[in-house]
Short mmCIF file of C-alpha atoms and ligand atoms in Angstrom, two decimals:
data_model
loop_
_atom_site.label_atom_id
_atom_site.label_comp_id
_atom_site.label_asym_id
_atom_site.label_seq_id
_atom_site.Cartn_x
_atom_site.Cartn_y
_atom_site.Cartn_z
CA GLU A 1 -7.20 8.93 -22.84
CA SER A 2 -7.69 5.22 -23.39
CA THR A 3 -5.70 3.68 -20.53
CA LEU A 4 -5.95 4.08 -16.77
CA GLY A 5 -2.41 5.36 -16.33
CA ALA A 6 -2.63 7.95 -19.09
CA ALA A 7 -6.06 9.07 -17.90
CA ALA A 8 -4.79 9.52 -14.33
CA ALA A 9 -1.73 11.40 -15.58
CA GLN A 10 -3.99 14.14 -16.95
CA SER A 11 -4.31 15.38 -13.37
CA GLY A 12 -0.74 14.55 -12.35
CA ARG A 13 -1.75 11.31 -10.66
CA TYR A 14 -0.83 7.70 -11.29
CA PHE A 15 -2.93 4.57 -11.62
CA GLY A 16 -1.03 1.54 -10.41
CA THR A 17 -1.31 -2.16 -9.75
CA ALA A 18 0.21 -4.76 -7.50
CA ILE A 19 2.51 -6.99 -9.52
CA ALA A 20 3.25 -10.59 -8.55
CA GLY A 21 6.76 -11.50 -9.65
CA GLY A 22 5.69 -15.07 -10.35
CA ARG A 23 3.33 -13.86 -13.06
CA LEU A 24 5.85 -11.84 -15.06
CA GLY A 25 6.26 -14.81 -17.40
CA ASP A 26 2.56 -14.67 -18.32
CA SER A 27 2.37 -12.48 -21.41
CA ALA A 28 -1.40 -12.00 -21.14
CA TYR A 29 -0.78 -10.57 -17.65
CA THR A 30 2.17 -8.36 -18.57
CA THR A 31 0.42 -7.03 -21.68
CA ILE A 32 -2.46 -5.66 -19.62
CA ALA A 33 -0.25 -4.51 -16.76
CA ASN A 34 2.14 -2.69 -19.06
CA ARG A 35 -0.61 -1.10 -21.13
CA GLU A 36 -2.86 0.15 -18.35
CA PHE A 37 -0.77 1.08 -15.32
CA ASN A 38 2.03 3.56 -14.64
CA SER A 39 2.83 2.63 -11.05
CA VAL A 40 3.78 -0.73 -9.55
CA THR A 41 3.73 -2.19 -6.05
CA ALA A 42 5.38 -5.57 -5.48
CA GLU A 43 2.61 -7.73 -4.04
CA ASN A 44 4.98 -9.75 -1.80
CA GLU A 45 8.55 -9.38 -3.08
CA MET A 46 9.72 -6.40 -1.02
CA LYS A 47 8.25 -7.63 2.26
CA ILE A 48 10.39 -8.56 5.26
CA ASP A 49 10.37 -12.34 4.70
CA ALA A 50 11.37 -11.87 1.05
CA THR A 51 14.13 -9.30 1.54
CA GLU A 52 15.78 -10.52 4.76
CA PRO A 53 15.11 -14.28 4.94
CA GLN A 54 18.02 -14.75 7.34
CA ARG A 55 18.99 -12.11 9.85
CA GLY A 56 21.48 -9.73 8.26
CA GLN A 57 21.40 -11.56 4.90
CA PHE A 58 19.43 -9.53 2.44
CA ASN A 59 18.03 -10.99 -0.77
CA PHE A 60 16.69 -8.64 -3.42
CA THR A 61 16.35 -11.15 -6.25
CA ALA A 62 12.55 -11.21 -6.30
CA GLY A 63 12.16 -7.53 -5.40
CA ASP A 64 14.57 -6.46 -8.11
CA ARG A 65 12.74 -8.55 -10.68
CA VAL A 66 9.53 -6.61 -10.04
CA TYR A 67 11.42 -3.32 -9.71
CA ASN A 68 13.30 -3.82 -12.98
CA TRP A 69 10.18 -4.83 -14.88
CA ALA A 70 8.47 -1.67 -13.67
CA VAL A 71 11.30 0.72 -14.45
CA GLN A 72 12.09 -0.87 -17.82
CA ASN A 73 8.47 -0.23 -18.72
CA GLY A 74 8.47 3.36 -17.52
CA LYS A 75 6.57 2.94 -14.27
CA GLN A 76 7.17 4.39 -10.83
CA VAL A 77 7.42 2.05 -7.85
CA ARG A 78 5.76 2.08 -4.43
CA GLY A 79 7.76 0.18 -1.85
CA HIS A 80 5.78 -2.26 0.33
CA THR A 81 6.52 -2.75 3.25
CA LEU A 82 9.27 -2.32 5.87
CA ALA A 83 7.77 -2.78 9.35
CA TRP A 84 4.78 -5.09 9.72
CA HIS A 85 3.53 -7.73 12.14
CA SER A 86 2.81 -10.12 9.26
CA GLN A 87 5.08 -11.91 6.80
CA GLN A 88 7.99 -11.67 9.20
CA PRO A 89 10.65 -14.31 8.63
CA ALA A 90 10.89 -16.92 11.39
CA TRP A 91 14.02 -15.34 12.86
CA MET A 92 12.22 -12.02 13.35
CA GLN A 93 9.10 -13.64 14.79
CA ALA A 94 11.36 -15.12 17.46
CA LEU A 95 12.81 -11.74 18.53
CA SER A 96 11.52 -9.27 21.10
CA GLY A 97 12.49 -6.17 22.99
CA SER A 98 15.57 -4.16 22.10
CA THR A 99 16.90 -6.94 19.87
CA LEU A 100 13.78 -6.80 17.71
CA ARG A 101 13.84 -3.00 17.72
CA GLN A 102 17.41 -3.05 16.44
CA ALA A 103 16.52 -5.69 13.85
CA MET A 104 13.67 -3.48 12.60
CA ILE A 105 16.03 -0.53 12.24
CA SER A 106 18.64 -2.65 10.45
CA HIS A 107 15.98 -4.03 8.13
CA ILE A 108 14.76 -0.57 7.17
CA ASN A 109 18.32 0.57 6.54
CA GLY A 110 19.15 -2.52 4.49
CA VAL A 111 16.14 -2.43 2.20
CA MET A 112 15.88 1.33 1.79
CA GLY A 113 19.63 1.50 1.23
CA HIS A 114 19.38 -0.99 -1.62
CA TYR A 115 16.60 0.99 -3.30
CA LYS A 116 17.88 4.44 -2.30
CA GLY A 117 16.63 7.14 -4.65
CA LYS A 118 14.54 4.67 -6.65
CA ILE A 119 11.24 4.42 -4.79
CA ALA A 120 8.53 7.09 -5.03
CA GLN A 121 6.72 6.10 -1.82
CA TRP A 122 7.56 3.58 0.87
CA ASP A 123 4.97 1.96 3.12
CA VAL A 124 7.26 2.31 6.13
CA VAL A 125 4.79 0.90 8.65
CA ASN A 126 1.85 -1.32 7.74
CA GLU A 127 -1.31 -2.18 9.70
CA ALA A 128 -0.31 -1.07 13.20
CA PHE A 129 -3.83 -0.44 14.52
CA ALA A 130 -6.24 -3.01 15.91
CA ASP A 131 -9.53 -3.85 14.27
CA GLY A 132 -12.79 -3.12 16.03
CA PRO A 133 -13.93 -0.27 18.23
CA SER A 134 -10.94 0.04 20.58
CA GLY A 135 -8.85 2.52 18.60
CA ALA A 136 -5.84 0.77 20.14
CA ARG A 137 -2.61 -0.26 18.58
CA ARG A 138 -2.52 -3.82 17.30
CA ASP A 139 -0.75 -6.15 19.69
CA SER A 140 2.38 -7.47 17.98
CA ASN A 141 5.99 -8.20 18.73
CA LEU A 142 6.86 -4.79 17.25
CA GLN A 143 4.28 -2.98 19.40
CA ARG A 144 5.66 -4.74 22.48
CA THR A 145 9.07 -3.15 21.82
CA GLY A 146 7.47 0.14 22.90
CA ASN A 147 4.82 2.52 21.61
CA ASP A 148 7.47 4.64 19.89
CA TRP A 149 8.32 1.90 17.37
CA ILE A 150 6.37 3.61 14.59
CA GLU A 151 8.09 6.96 14.93
CA VAL A 152 11.47 5.25 15.21
CA ALA A 153 10.70 3.45 11.95
CA PHE A 154 9.85 6.74 10.23
CA ARG A 155 12.93 8.57 11.55
CA THR A 156 15.12 5.66 10.42
CA ALA A 157 13.46 5.67 7.01
CA ARG A 158 13.93 9.39 6.47
CA ALA A 159 17.66 9.09 7.11
CA ALA A 160 17.97 5.97 4.93
CA ASP A 161 16.38 7.52 1.80
CA PRO A 162 15.53 11.22 2.04
CA ALA A 163 14.07 11.16 -1.50
CA ALA A 164 11.26 8.71 -0.79
CA LYS A 165 7.86 9.76 0.46
CA LEU A 166 7.26 7.93 3.73
CA CYS A 167 3.78 6.48 4.18
CA TYR A 168 1.79 4.86 6.95
CA ASN A 169 -0.52 2.23 5.34
CA ASP A 170 -3.58 0.44 6.78
CA TYR A 171 -6.93 -1.21 5.96
CA ASN A 172 -10.48 -0.58 7.21
CA VAL A 173 -9.56 3.07 7.70
CA GLU A 174 -11.57 4.46 4.80
CA ASN A 175 -14.82 5.08 6.71
CA TRP A 176 -14.34 8.40 8.51
CA THR A 177 -16.47 7.39 11.50
CA ALA A 178 -14.58 4.16 12.28
CA ALA A 179 -12.57 4.07 15.50
CA LYS A 180 -9.58 2.73 13.60
CA THR A 181 -9.70 5.70 11.21
CA GLN A 182 -9.84 8.16 14.09
CA ALA A 183 -6.95 6.44 15.87
CA MET A 184 -4.82 6.65 12.74
CA TYR A 185 -5.82 10.29 12.31
CA ASN A 186 -4.74 11.11 15.85
CA MET A 187 -1.39 9.42 15.31
CA VAL A 188 -0.70 11.35 12.10
CA LYS A 189 -1.79 14.61 13.74
CA ASP A 190 0.57 13.94 16.64
CA PHE A 191 3.43 13.05 14.28
CA LYS A 192 2.97 16.27 12.31
CA GLN A 193 2.83 18.33 15.51
CA ARG A 194 6.00 16.75 16.87
CA GLY A 195 7.94 16.71 13.61
CA VAL A 196 8.03 12.95 13.11
CA PRO A 197 8.83 12.57 9.39
CA ILE A 198 5.68 11.26 7.71
CA ASP A 199 4.71 12.31 4.19
CA CYS A 200 1.72 10.22 3.24
CA VAL A 201 -1.03 7.91 4.40
CA GLY A 202 -2.03 4.88 2.37
CA PHE A 203 -5.64 3.72 2.47
CA GLN A 204 -5.57 0.09 1.36
CA SER A 205 -9.26 0.14 0.41
CA HIS A 206 -10.07 -3.57 0.48
CA PHE A 207 -13.83 -3.11 0.33
CA ASN A 208 -16.23 -5.98 1.03
CA GLU A 209 -19.34 -6.78 3.03
CA GLY A 210 -17.53 -6.22 6.32
CA ASN A 211 -15.92 -2.96 5.18
CA PRO A 212 -18.17 -1.49 2.50
CA TYR A 213 -17.24 1.57 0.47
CA HIS A 214 -18.91 4.63 1.95
CA SER A 215 -19.11 8.06 0.36
CA ASN A 216 -17.53 9.57 3.46
CA PHE A 217 -14.20 8.19 2.20
CA ARG A 218 -13.78 11.62 0.59
CA THR A 219 -14.08 13.26 4.01
CA THR A 220 -11.41 10.87 5.29
CA LEU A 221 -9.02 11.73 2.45
CA GLN A 222 -9.69 15.46 2.85
CA SER A 223 -9.23 15.33 6.63
CA PHE A 224 -5.87 13.61 6.45
CA ALA A 225 -4.69 15.90 3.66
CA ALA A 226 -5.58 18.87 5.87
CA LEU A 227 -3.04 17.59 8.40
CA GLY A 228 -0.34 18.23 5.80
CA VAL A 229 0.25 14.75 4.38
CA ASP A 230 -0.36 13.29 0.96
CA VAL A 231 -2.88 10.47 0.67
CA ALA A 232 -3.08 7.49 -1.67
CA VAL A 233 -5.39 4.57 -2.38
CA THR A 234 -2.88 1.76 -2.13
CA GLU A 235 -4.51 -1.69 -2.48
CA LEU A 236 -7.94 -1.12 -4.00
CA ASP A 237 -10.26 -4.04 -4.59
CA ILE A 238 -14.03 -4.17 -4.15
CA GLN A 239 -16.07 -7.33 -3.70
CA GLY A 240 -18.13 -7.86 -6.85
CA ALA A 241 -16.46 -4.83 -8.48
CA PRO A 242 -19.55 -2.61 -8.58
CA SER A 243 -19.03 0.25 -11.02
CA SER A 244 -20.60 2.77 -8.66
CA ALA A 245 -18.12 2.12 -5.87
CA TYR A 246 -15.14 2.03 -8.23
CA ALA A 247 -16.23 5.36 -9.73
CA GLY A 248 -16.83 6.71 -6.23
CA VAL A 249 -13.31 5.90 -5.04
CA THR A 250 -11.84 7.37 -8.21
CA ASN A 251 -13.81 10.59 -7.87
CA ASP A 252 -12.90 10.82 -4.18
CA CYS A 253 -9.21 10.76 -5.04
CA LEU A 254 -9.68 13.25 -7.88
CA ALA A 255 -11.50 15.59 -5.49
CA VAL A 256 -8.53 15.81 -3.13
CA PRO A 257 -5.51 17.69 -4.50
CA ARG A 258 -3.15 15.78 -2.19
CA CYS A 259 -4.39 12.37 -3.39
CA LEU A 260 -1.37 11.10 -5.30
CA GLY A 261 -3.00 8.20 -7.10
CA ILE A 262 -4.74 4.86 -6.94
CA THR A 263 -3.28 1.35 -6.92
CA VAL A 264 -5.46 -1.72 -7.48
CA TRP A 265 -4.36 -4.93 -5.74
CA GLY A 266 -3.89 -7.04 -8.83
CA VAL A 267 -4.62 -7.06 -12.54
CA ARG A 268 -7.25 -9.75 -13.31
CA ASP A 269 -9.74 -11.32 -10.90
CA THR A 270 -7.73 -14.52 -11.12
CA ASP A 271 -4.65 -12.64 -9.87
CA SER A 272 -6.45 -11.38 -6.75
CA TRP A 273 -5.67 -12.57 -3.24
CA ARG A 274 -9.46 -12.99 -3.03
CA PRO A 275 -10.36 -14.39 -6.47
CA GLU A 276 -13.78 -15.54 -5.23
CA HIS A 277 -14.69 -11.87 -4.68
CA THR A 278 -14.00 -11.04 -8.36
CA PRO A 279 -12.91 -7.62 -7.03
CA LEU A 280 -10.69 -6.27 -9.81
CA LEU A 281 -11.02 -4.45 -13.15
CA PHE A 282 -10.23 -7.31 -15.57
CA GLN A 283 -11.74 -10.75 -15.94
CA GLY A 284 -9.52 -13.79 -15.87
CA ASN A 285 -9.65 -13.89 -19.67
CA GLY A 286 -8.25 -10.36 -19.78
CA SER A 287 -11.40 -8.58 -20.85
CA LYS A 288 -12.34 -5.25 -19.28
CA LYS A 289 -15.15 -5.30 -16.73
CA PRO A 290 -17.82 -2.59 -16.39
CA ALA A 291 -15.90 -1.21 -13.41
CA TYR A 292 -12.95 -0.59 -15.71
CA ASP A 293 -15.07 1.68 -17.90
CA ALA A 294 -16.44 3.43 -14.83
CA VAL A 295 -12.94 4.19 -13.54
CA LEU A 296 -11.62 5.27 -16.94
CA ASN A 297 -14.62 7.52 -17.49
CA ALA A 298 -14.20 9.10 -14.05
CA LEU A 299 -10.51 9.74 -14.69
CA ASN A 300 -11.25 11.30 -18.09
CA SER A 301 -14.07 13.45 -16.71
CA GLY A 302 -12.19 14.61 -13.62
O1 LIG B 1 5.34 -18.29 -2.26
C1 LIG B 1 4.73 -19.29 -1.46
C2 LIG B 1 4.78 -20.62 -2.12
O2 LIG B 1 6.12 -21.00 -2.26
C3 LIG B 1 3.99 -21.64 -1.28
O3 LIG B 1 3.96 -22.85 -1.94
C4 LIG B 1 2.58 -21.13 -1.07
C5 LIG B 1 1.75 -22.09 -0.19
O4 LIG B 1 0.94 -21.39 0.71
O5 LIG B 1 2.63 -19.89 -0.44
C6 LIG B 1 3.29 -18.90 -1.20
O6 LIG B 1 3.31 -17.70 -0.48
C7 LIG B 1 2.06 -17.02 -0.43
C8 LIG B 1 2.28 -15.62 -0.99
O7 LIG B 1 1.11 -14.87 -0.84
C9 LIG B 1 2.65 -15.63 -2.47
O8 LIG B 1 1.60 -16.18 -3.23
C10 LIG B 1 1.64 -16.96 1.01
O9 LIG B 1 1.30 -18.24 1.48
C11 LIG B 1 0.45 -16.05 1.14
O10 LIG B 1 0.18 -15.84 2.52
C12 LIG B 1 0.74 -14.71 0.51
O11 LIG B 1 -0.42 -13.91 0.61
C13 LIG B 1 -0.20 -12.53 0.47
C14 LIG B 1 -0.66 -11.83 1.72
O12 LIG B 1 -0.51 -10.42 1.53
C15 LIG B 1 0.15 -12.25 2.93
O13 LIG B 1 -0.09 -11.45 4.02
C16 LIG B 1 -0.99 -12.05 -0.74
O14 LIG B 1 -0.41 -12.60 -1.93
C17 LIG B 1 -0.96 -10.53 -0.82
O15 LIG B 1 -1.87 -10.09 -1.79
C18 LIG B 1 -1.37 -9.94 0.52
O16 LIG B 1 -1.27 -8.55 0.43
C19 LIG B 1 -1.67 -7.83 1.61
C20 LIG B 1 -0.79 -6.60 1.68
O17 LIG B 1 0.56 -6.94 1.68
C21 LIG B 1 -1.11 -5.79 2.93
N1 LIG B 1 -2.55 -5.48 3.00
C22 LIG B 1 -3.43 -6.62 2.87
C23 LIG B 1 -3.14 -7.40 1.60
C24 LIG B 1 -4.10 -8.54 1.42
O18 LIG B 1 -3.96 -9.48 2.45
#
């Protein structure tokens, strides 16, 4: 196959990208995005600040624009994200305790209700673990509502849209030996044992000098899959875009039957949240980088 999406589909997987709604008027951007990818994640447009700018007043204008572009072009959509310490609107940042807990529940119901039956996977909870060696939860206003906030979010999400796969999503959790990875593993294991509804784990996979790609990522994916959840690479970008690491990630996903697919966090380097890292598969001028060929070749050989 000659595109990433079609090549991934040979094994029943998808190859997706983050889409920025503000770039949908750029035909060079949409030409590549439409040609190469068969799954879409809204880079910012389905986040809390975008979808509920005022408490109880939902706004799906930007989210629907990305959603409609994806579906009109035959792509599946990953929903990102419902409960997160970051990109909270000011009104939510100001809440705490049971009021915030209720606002989180209402937010999940409002957004998932709007997209009910339309989203393949939702990142229900994003980035709830602390960085570093502690293995602790991240301190946040949501965490301070009580340690059960994550399972409450997942139970709420299951009821709101039973058709969506419900994912926990985080970064710097690709290296199997990292404390953060082990903490996330223990949470998922506990959730599966206690029947908390979780279907998938998203590994953001923002690789750079501080969090380099390591070949034990495959062990991580296999270990989580063995708990009975699907896994996905949800926000892939790699500083400098080395072909070896891009091929490694691709082969790691292909090696794990429960790896649903790979999403890169942008189309061209100039679309990246870290453009100075040139971490993506296309140059700013739209030409394919060596990493593109490495990924396509891995998908076609797998
Ligand atoms: O839209 C406003 C614009 O009106 C304003 O003039 C401008 C000035 O700063 O800001 C614009 O909003 C920016 C938004 O991206 C859209 O471009 C925000 O400042 C900026 O903070 C925001 O950054 C996003 C970041 O999440 C915020 O946390 C990045 O685009 C997005 O790629 C990034 O994505 C996250 C994932 O959601 C979660 N995992 C990590 C990943 C990378 O940080």
